[in-house]
Amino acid sequence: MDSMRRAYQKAVTIPLNNVEHLWKEYDQWENNLNRLTAKKFLSEKSSAYMTARTALREMRLYTDSINTNTVALPPQWTSDEMTQLNLWKKYIEWEKNDPLRLEDEAVVMDRVAYAYQQAFLVLRLYPEMWYSFASYYQEHNKIEKAISVLKQGIEILPTSLLLHFYYVEICESKRQLDDVRQAYDQLLNRLDEDIDQIKKTAQEEIDRLQQEADQERASMNLSDDIDGELREQLRAREREVKREQETIETKMKERVEVIARACSLVWINYMRFARRTEGIKSARALFSRARKAANSTYHVYVADALMEYHNSKDATIAGKVFSLGQKTYGDHPDFICQYLEFLIQMNDDNNTRALFERTLATMPAAKAVPIWLKFLDYENKYGDLASVQNIEKRRIEALANPNVNLMESFLKRYCYLDIHNIEEHELGVFAKKMQLTDATGTSGALQAAQQEQQQQQQQMQQQQQQQQQQHQQQSGNRENQKRPLLEPVHPERYPRPDFGQWQSFKPSARPTSASPIVTTVVPSLPPSHHHMVTPEKQQQQQQQQVKLDPMMSTTAQPQPSTPNQASLPLAAAVAQPPAPVPVVVAPPSVVGAAATTAAAAVPTPPTANWNTAHMMQTNAPPPLPDAVAYFVSNLPPAQTFNGPMIPPGELVDLLRNIIIPLPPQQQQSPHPPAPVLPPQQQPRSFSGGGNKPPSNRGGNYNNNRPGGRNGGGYSKRSGGGPMRGNKSGMKRRNRDDYDDDYQSHKGNIHT
């Protein structure tokens, strides 16, 4: 029981993922044992549990973004790698701040060590993490643990200069000199092995390319007599092989140079260690080894010469070291500059000028640019004006560069250290540099944007290719498959409107007593029309079919009506009467259906047929209502469209293959309908010929009823329905025959 309690009490004070669940279990367990003692034990650990729960929430802010599902690889310093490295650093720093408020420092160190061990699972090839771990132990006076950590890191990273230098520094502070020498020697040997391995690999690659080229030439079975074209191909192949070999060799030299500079840095620090611990003679012995090493640079000579000058106070030995280095690195401008700087400090005017002249006479002009600058600066500071002008002229002639002119040389002579007032305030060089920097940054941003745009274009092209392939695959069985209307649009790529600024439209019912909507755009009246057409006649002309004798070949003209023009309202005064239109001769079997349709029809607004007729008469596009015209005027121009492009072929195929139900069989007259007038202001129209008054017996008088019970709504002129005295020879339809025609218009029929 006591062991279980200790386990629970320790678990609830650790920021585990299930610490809340553990606390509930511990609470239940204590209460099941004894409610009196449970309150005591729970109150003792309550504060520690609350701290652990708070620390868990804080820790998740650091650890949730850390990717632990990866393999440790050598750093390539990408953005993702840098992000993960910074996240681990922040988490470890959080652990160092003791978020659990622990009283035992050893426990805090154990938690920090655990955090470092977790980081090494994915970052063990980063020397920075090993250095940070060892320095943490050193700060807390745990030197042995720091040395142990560094040894582990050196075992994993045997060529790390950071870990080796930190290790030898700790060992030197503890006077473990043999360990220091051993570490330096092992590091130098390992670097030499890496250089040898790089050279060996590069040589093997070069030999392989040459062997493949020889085998290819041998397989061609060439004779002594070959034509010129084949010989040119062989030469081109040889040039290509040689170019590849030169590329491999160049890369090899670059890698070797990097490691050789590291070797020189190791030799320099090794000599400094020997001078500090054993004196200048031990350092000279190490310099003798270093200059004989195959993988060292001129830095070793410069470091040893300055060490001799500042420690032994003997400029002669330092000069001999520089002279010894000049034999090997006489064509290296950086070494010559260091040598000249030493001679200038020694105030050795003769040797300085001699070294200038000797170097400029042997070194190529492209490499001698820094030597010329130093020579010009030396003469400007310590020589006379004639010597300065002479060196300036020689420099311009030797370099033969358009950027190197008298103005440039003059400005270099009349400046000192960081004082460049002429360039900054009189020539605007500083502003030009800023503009160039901004342009470079802008160009970099533009290049990044262009690359992103190119990637998007490539993605769009790939999508279009996929769509084309799908179109080709589905073209064979298009009848059996349904094509999608559009491909995926990916709305996240496009800006979204602010829906909070939208106002929802609330439609309201239009009162029945409201006046009709009249558009401001009115078609012009043809000059040949001088009569008015009533709505009844206009409706009959639009929805009725004319019944004529089959033998008639003439056309029927509409009869003009002569109502009082002064009594018409303004809407009727601006109405447009139809032009004379030929009457369509319909077979007798269609007349009955036409009569039923005309009886059930109601006045309708102008349709597309009227627009078509108006276009044919006036050669102008049909007008648009005010609402439609306002809507079209607010649409953005077509060139600003940046959304997905709809393939026209897909849309045409969709419209061509869609099945649209046909409208009811109804023929409309091409006459444009007149505006609908109020019933109390409509002029009376007589369907019969002449000026006969209306009759109550027949159906000739419309009386604003679209088809009456007695007459059927047909005029005598157009071969109307059966009535008294009318010998049409057609059988009268019963009332039941009109049921189908009235089903869709029952609400509009006047009984």
Short mmCIF file of C-alpha atoms in Angstrom, two decimals, residues 390-651:
data_model
loop_
_atom_site.label_atom_id
_atom_site.label_comp_id
_atom_site.label_asym_id
_atom_site.label_seq_id
_atom_site.Cartn_x
_atom_site.Cartn_y
_atom_site.Cartn_z
CA ASN A 390 52.89 57.29 -61.16
CA ILE A 391 51.39 54.31 -59.29
CA GLU A 392 47.92 55.51 -60.19
CA LYS A 393 48.75 55.62 -63.89
CA ARG A 394 50.45 52.22 -63.80
CA ARG A 395 47.46 50.70 -62.01
CA ILE A 396 44.98 51.95 -64.60
CA GLU A 397 47.14 50.67 -67.46
CA ALA A 398 47.76 47.26 -65.84
CA LEU A 399 44.18 46.47 -64.89
CA ALA A 400 42.57 47.79 -68.12
CA ASN A 401 39.18 47.87 -66.46
CA PRO A 402 36.59 50.55 -67.34
CA ASN A 403 35.55 50.72 -63.68
CA VAL A 404 39.11 51.59 -62.70
CA ASN A 405 39.67 55.21 -63.72
CA LEU A 406 41.19 58.42 -62.41
CA MET A 407 38.02 59.34 -60.52
CA GLU A 408 37.97 56.03 -58.68
CA SER A 409 41.66 56.28 -57.79
CA PHE A 410 41.26 59.90 -56.71
CA LEU A 411 38.42 59.01 -54.33
CA LYS A 412 40.46 56.18 -52.80
CA ARG A 413 43.31 58.56 -52.14
CA TYR A 414 41.17 61.24 -50.50
CA CYS A 415 39.47 59.17 -47.83
CA TYR A 416 40.59 57.81 -44.49
CA LEU A 417 39.30 54.82 -42.56
CA ASP A 418 35.51 55.24 -42.55
CA ILE A 419 35.46 58.90 -43.68
CA HIS A 420 33.98 58.97 -47.18
CA ASN A 421 32.30 62.38 -47.33
CA ILE A 422 33.00 62.93 -51.01
CA GLU A 423 31.31 59.72 -52.07
CA GLU A 424 28.40 59.95 -49.62
CA HIS A 425 27.50 63.65 -49.76
CA GLU A 426 28.79 64.87 -53.12
CA LEU A 427 28.48 61.83 -55.35
CA GLY A 428 25.54 60.01 -53.74
CA VAL A 429 27.34 56.69 -53.61
CA PHE A 430 25.59 55.72 -50.40
CA ALA A 431 22.16 56.42 -51.89
CA LYS A 432 23.08 54.43 -54.99
CA LYS A 433 24.11 51.50 -52.83
CA MET A 434 20.82 51.68 -50.96
CA GLN A 435 18.89 51.72 -54.22
CA LEU A 436 20.93 48.81 -55.47
CA THR A 437 20.24 46.92 -52.24
CA ASP A 438 16.53 47.65 -52.49
CA ALA A 439 16.53 46.65 -56.13
CA THR A 440 18.33 43.44 -55.25
CA GLY A 441 15.82 42.69 -52.50
CA THR A 442 12.94 43.57 -54.80
CA SER A 443 14.39 41.45 -57.56
CA GLY A 444 14.76 38.59 -55.11
CA ALA A 445 11.14 38.99 -54.05
CA LEU A 446 10.10 39.24 -57.69
CA GLN A 447 12.06 36.11 -58.51
CA ALA A 448 10.37 34.29 -55.65
CA ALA A 449 6.98 35.52 -56.83
CA GLN A 450 7.81 34.54 -60.40
CA GLN A 451 8.87 31.10 -59.28
CA GLU A 452 5.65 30.70 -57.33
CA GLN A 453 3.67 31.92 -60.33
CA GLN A 454 5.50 29.49 -62.58
CA GLN A 455 4.69 26.67 -60.18
CA GLN A 456 1.03 27.65 -60.21
CA GLN A 457 1.07 27.82 -64.00
CA GLN A 458 2.65 24.39 -64.16
CA GLN A 459 -0.02 23.06 -61.84
CA MET A 460 -2.72 24.64 -63.99
CA GLN A 461 -1.15 23.17 -67.12
CA GLN A 462 -1.05 19.76 -65.49
CA GLN A 463 -4.69 20.10 -64.54
CA GLN A 464 -5.58 21.13 -68.08
CA GLN A 465 -3.66 18.17 -69.46
CA GLN A 466 -5.49 15.88 -67.08
CA GLN A 467 -8.79 17.40 -68.17
CA GLN A 468 -7.88 16.89 -71.82
CA GLN A 469 -6.93 13.29 -71.15
CA GLN A 470 -10.20 12.71 -69.33
CA HIS A 471 -12.05 14.36 -72.20
CA GLN A 472 -10.35 12.08 -74.70
CA GLN A 473 -11.08 9.01 -72.59
CA GLN A 474 -14.73 9.91 -72.17
CA SER A 475 -15.35 11.00 -75.76
CA GLY A 476 -15.81 7.36 -76.83
CA ASN A 477 -18.60 6.56 -74.37
CA ARG A 478 -20.06 10.01 -73.88
CA GLU A 479 -23.61 8.78 -74.42
CA ASN A 480 -23.42 6.34 -71.51
CA GLN A 481 -21.66 8.60 -69.01
CA LYS A 482 -22.59 11.90 -67.47
CA ARG A 483 -19.93 14.54 -67.70
CA PRO A 484 -19.30 16.88 -64.78
CA LEU A 485 -20.18 20.50 -65.32
CA LEU A 486 -16.91 21.92 -63.99
CA GLU A 487 -13.63 20.67 -62.68
CA PRO A 488 -12.65 21.45 -59.04
CA VAL A 489 -12.19 25.18 -58.57
CA HIS A 490 -10.05 25.23 -55.35
CA PRO A 491 -11.77 28.27 -53.76
CA GLU A 492 -8.99 28.69 -51.18
CA ARG A 493 -6.78 30.21 -53.90
CA TYR A 494 -9.09 33.14 -54.50
CA PRO A 495 -10.14 36.04 -52.26
CA ARG A 496 -13.42 35.63 -50.44
CA PRO A 497 -16.00 38.44 -50.04
CA ASP A 498 -16.80 39.90 -46.66
CA PHE A 499 -20.16 38.28 -45.94
CA GLY A 500 -20.59 40.49 -42.89
CA GLN A 501 -21.13 43.49 -45.19
CA TRP A 502 -23.85 41.77 -47.19
CA GLN A 503 -27.52 42.71 -46.74
CA SER A 504 -29.95 39.93 -47.45
CA PHE A 505 -32.72 40.69 -49.95
CA LYS A 506 -36.24 40.50 -48.50
CA PRO A 507 -38.82 40.33 -51.31
CA SER A 508 -42.28 41.77 -50.72
CA ALA A 509 -45.49 40.93 -52.50
CA ARG A 510 -46.54 43.40 -55.18
CA PRO A 511 -50.09 44.68 -54.66
CA THR A 512 -52.59 43.80 -57.35
CA SER A 513 -53.78 47.40 -57.58
CA ALA A 514 -50.29 48.70 -58.40
CA SER A 515 -49.75 50.39 -61.73
CA PRO A 516 -47.92 48.41 -64.44
CA ILE A 517 -44.13 48.82 -64.73
CA VAL A 518 -43.26 50.77 -67.83
CA THR A 519 -39.65 50.84 -69.01
CA THR A 520 -38.03 54.09 -70.10
CA VAL A 521 -36.59 52.54 -73.26
CA VAL A 522 -39.41 52.63 -75.86
CA PRO A 523 -38.92 51.35 -79.41
CA SER A 524 -39.39 53.90 -82.14
CA LEU A 525 -42.67 53.87 -84.05
CA PRO A 526 -42.39 52.78 -87.67
CA PRO A 527 -43.55 55.58 -90.01
CA SER A 528 -45.99 53.32 -91.89
CA HIS A 529 -48.27 52.69 -88.84
CA HIS A 530 -51.10 55.11 -88.15
CA HIS A 531 -53.63 53.03 -86.30
CA MET A 532 -54.09 51.76 -82.75
CA VAL A 533 -54.65 48.20 -81.76
CA THR A 534 -56.67 47.37 -78.70
CA PRO A 535 -55.43 44.82 -76.23
CA GLU A 536 -58.24 42.42 -77.19
CA LYS A 537 -57.30 42.45 -80.84
CA GLN A 538 -53.59 42.33 -80.02
CA GLN A 539 -54.22 39.25 -77.88
CA GLN A 540 -56.24 37.62 -80.63
CA GLN A 541 -53.58 38.35 -83.25
CA GLN A 542 -50.87 36.90 -81.01
CA GLN A 543 -52.58 33.71 -79.82
CA GLN A 544 -55.14 32.80 -82.50
CA GLN A 545 -54.61 31.08 -85.79
CA VAL A 546 -56.44 32.25 -88.81
CA LYS A 547 -58.90 29.97 -90.49
CA LEU A 548 -59.18 30.67 -94.19
CA ASP A 549 -60.48 28.85 -97.20
CA PRO A 550 -57.83 26.45 -98.50
CA MET A 551 -58.22 27.90 -101.95
CA MET A 552 -57.42 31.46 -100.86
CA SER A 553 -53.98 32.69 -101.70
CA THR A 554 -54.30 36.28 -100.62
CA THR A 555 -53.37 37.70 -97.28
CA ALA A 556 -55.75 39.29 -94.84
CA GLN A 557 -55.08 42.83 -93.66
CA PRO A 558 -56.02 43.95 -90.17
CA GLN A 559 -59.01 46.28 -89.96
CA PRO A 560 -58.20 49.62 -88.43
CA SER A 561 -60.22 50.80 -85.51
CA THR A 562 -61.26 54.42 -85.08
CA PRO A 563 -61.58 55.12 -81.42
CA ASN A 564 -61.43 58.61 -80.03
CA GLN A 565 -57.73 59.37 -79.69
CA ALA A 566 -58.33 62.06 -77.14
CA SER A 567 -59.95 59.63 -74.75
CA LEU A 568 -56.95 57.28 -74.68
CA PRO A 569 -54.61 57.42 -71.72
CA LEU A 570 -50.91 58.25 -71.98
CA ALA A 571 -49.93 54.57 -71.99
CA ALA A 572 -52.16 53.93 -74.99
CA ALA A 573 -50.94 57.06 -76.76
CA VAL A 574 -47.36 55.77 -76.86
CA ALA A 575 -48.31 52.20 -77.82
CA GLN A 576 -46.69 50.67 -80.86
CA PRO A 577 -49.14 49.05 -83.30
CA PRO A 578 -47.94 46.06 -85.26
CA ALA A 579 -46.91 46.18 -88.87
CA PRO A 580 -49.01 44.30 -91.44
CA VAL A 581 -48.00 40.69 -91.10
CA PRO A 582 -49.00 37.91 -93.49
CA VAL A 583 -51.62 35.59 -92.02
CA VAL A 584 -50.53 32.00 -91.63
CA VAL A 585 -52.92 29.50 -93.20
CA ALA A 586 -53.57 26.67 -90.78
CA PRO A 587 -55.24 23.36 -91.54
CA PRO A 588 -58.76 22.88 -90.20
CA SER A 589 -57.63 20.35 -87.63
CA VAL A 590 -55.57 22.96 -85.80
CA VAL A 591 -58.28 25.57 -85.53
CA GLY A 592 -60.06 23.91 -82.62
CA ALA A 593 -56.91 23.69 -80.52
CA ALA A 594 -56.03 27.28 -81.40
CA ALA A 595 -59.44 28.43 -80.29
CA THR A 596 -59.07 26.66 -76.97
CA THR A 597 -55.63 28.16 -76.45
CA ALA A 598 -56.87 31.63 -77.29
CA ALA A 599 -59.76 31.25 -74.89
CA ALA A 600 -57.46 30.28 -72.05
CA ALA A 601 -54.78 32.86 -72.76
CA VAL A 602 -54.19 35.95 -70.62
CA PRO A 603 -52.48 39.21 -71.51
CA THR A 604 -48.69 38.70 -71.38
CA PRO A 605 -45.81 41.22 -71.44
CA PRO A 606 -43.64 41.60 -74.56
CA THR A 607 -41.63 38.47 -75.28
CA ALA A 608 -38.51 37.63 -77.23
CA ASN A 609 -40.59 37.31 -80.42
CA TRP A 610 -41.35 41.03 -80.21
CA ASN A 611 -37.65 41.80 -79.78
CA THR A 612 -36.79 39.68 -82.81
CA ALA A 613 -39.40 41.41 -84.94
CA HIS A 614 -38.23 44.81 -83.74
CA MET A 615 -34.62 43.95 -84.62
CA MET A 616 -35.70 42.88 -88.11
CA GLN A 617 -37.60 46.15 -88.63
CA THR A 618 -35.20 48.70 -87.13
CA ASN A 619 -31.84 46.85 -87.56
CA ALA A 620 -31.03 47.68 -83.93
CA PRO A 621 -30.53 45.50 -80.84
CA PRO A 622 -33.57 45.11 -78.61
CA PRO A 623 -33.71 47.46 -75.63
CA LEU A 624 -33.14 46.25 -72.07
CA PRO A 625 -35.33 47.07 -69.08
CA ASP A 626 -33.97 49.55 -66.57
CA ALA A 627 -33.28 46.93 -63.93
CA VAL A 628 -31.38 44.67 -66.34
CA ALA A 629 -29.46 47.60 -67.83
CA TYR A 630 -28.47 48.82 -64.34
CA PHE A 631 -27.33 45.31 -63.40
CA VAL A 632 -25.24 44.93 -66.58
CA SER A 633 -23.65 48.36 -66.11
CA ASN A 634 -22.39 47.35 -62.65
CA LEU A 635 -20.70 44.17 -63.83
CA PRO A 636 -16.86 44.30 -63.88
CA PRO A 637 -15.12 44.30 -67.27
CA ALA A 638 -14.16 40.99 -68.79
CA GLN A 639 -10.40 41.65 -68.66
CA THR A 640 -10.48 41.77 -64.85
CA PHE A 641 -11.71 38.20 -64.51
CA ASN A 642 -9.16 36.08 -62.62
CA GLY A 643 -11.25 33.05 -61.73
CA PRO A 644 -11.24 29.57 -63.21
CA MET A 645 -11.57 29.37 -66.96
CA ILE A 646 -14.55 27.31 -68.13
CA PRO A 647 -13.61 25.18 -71.16
CA PRO A 648 -15.97 26.23 -73.96
CA GLY A 649 -15.99 22.73 -75.43
CA GLU A 650 -17.26 21.27 -72.16
CA LEU A 651 -20.02 23.87 -71.92
#
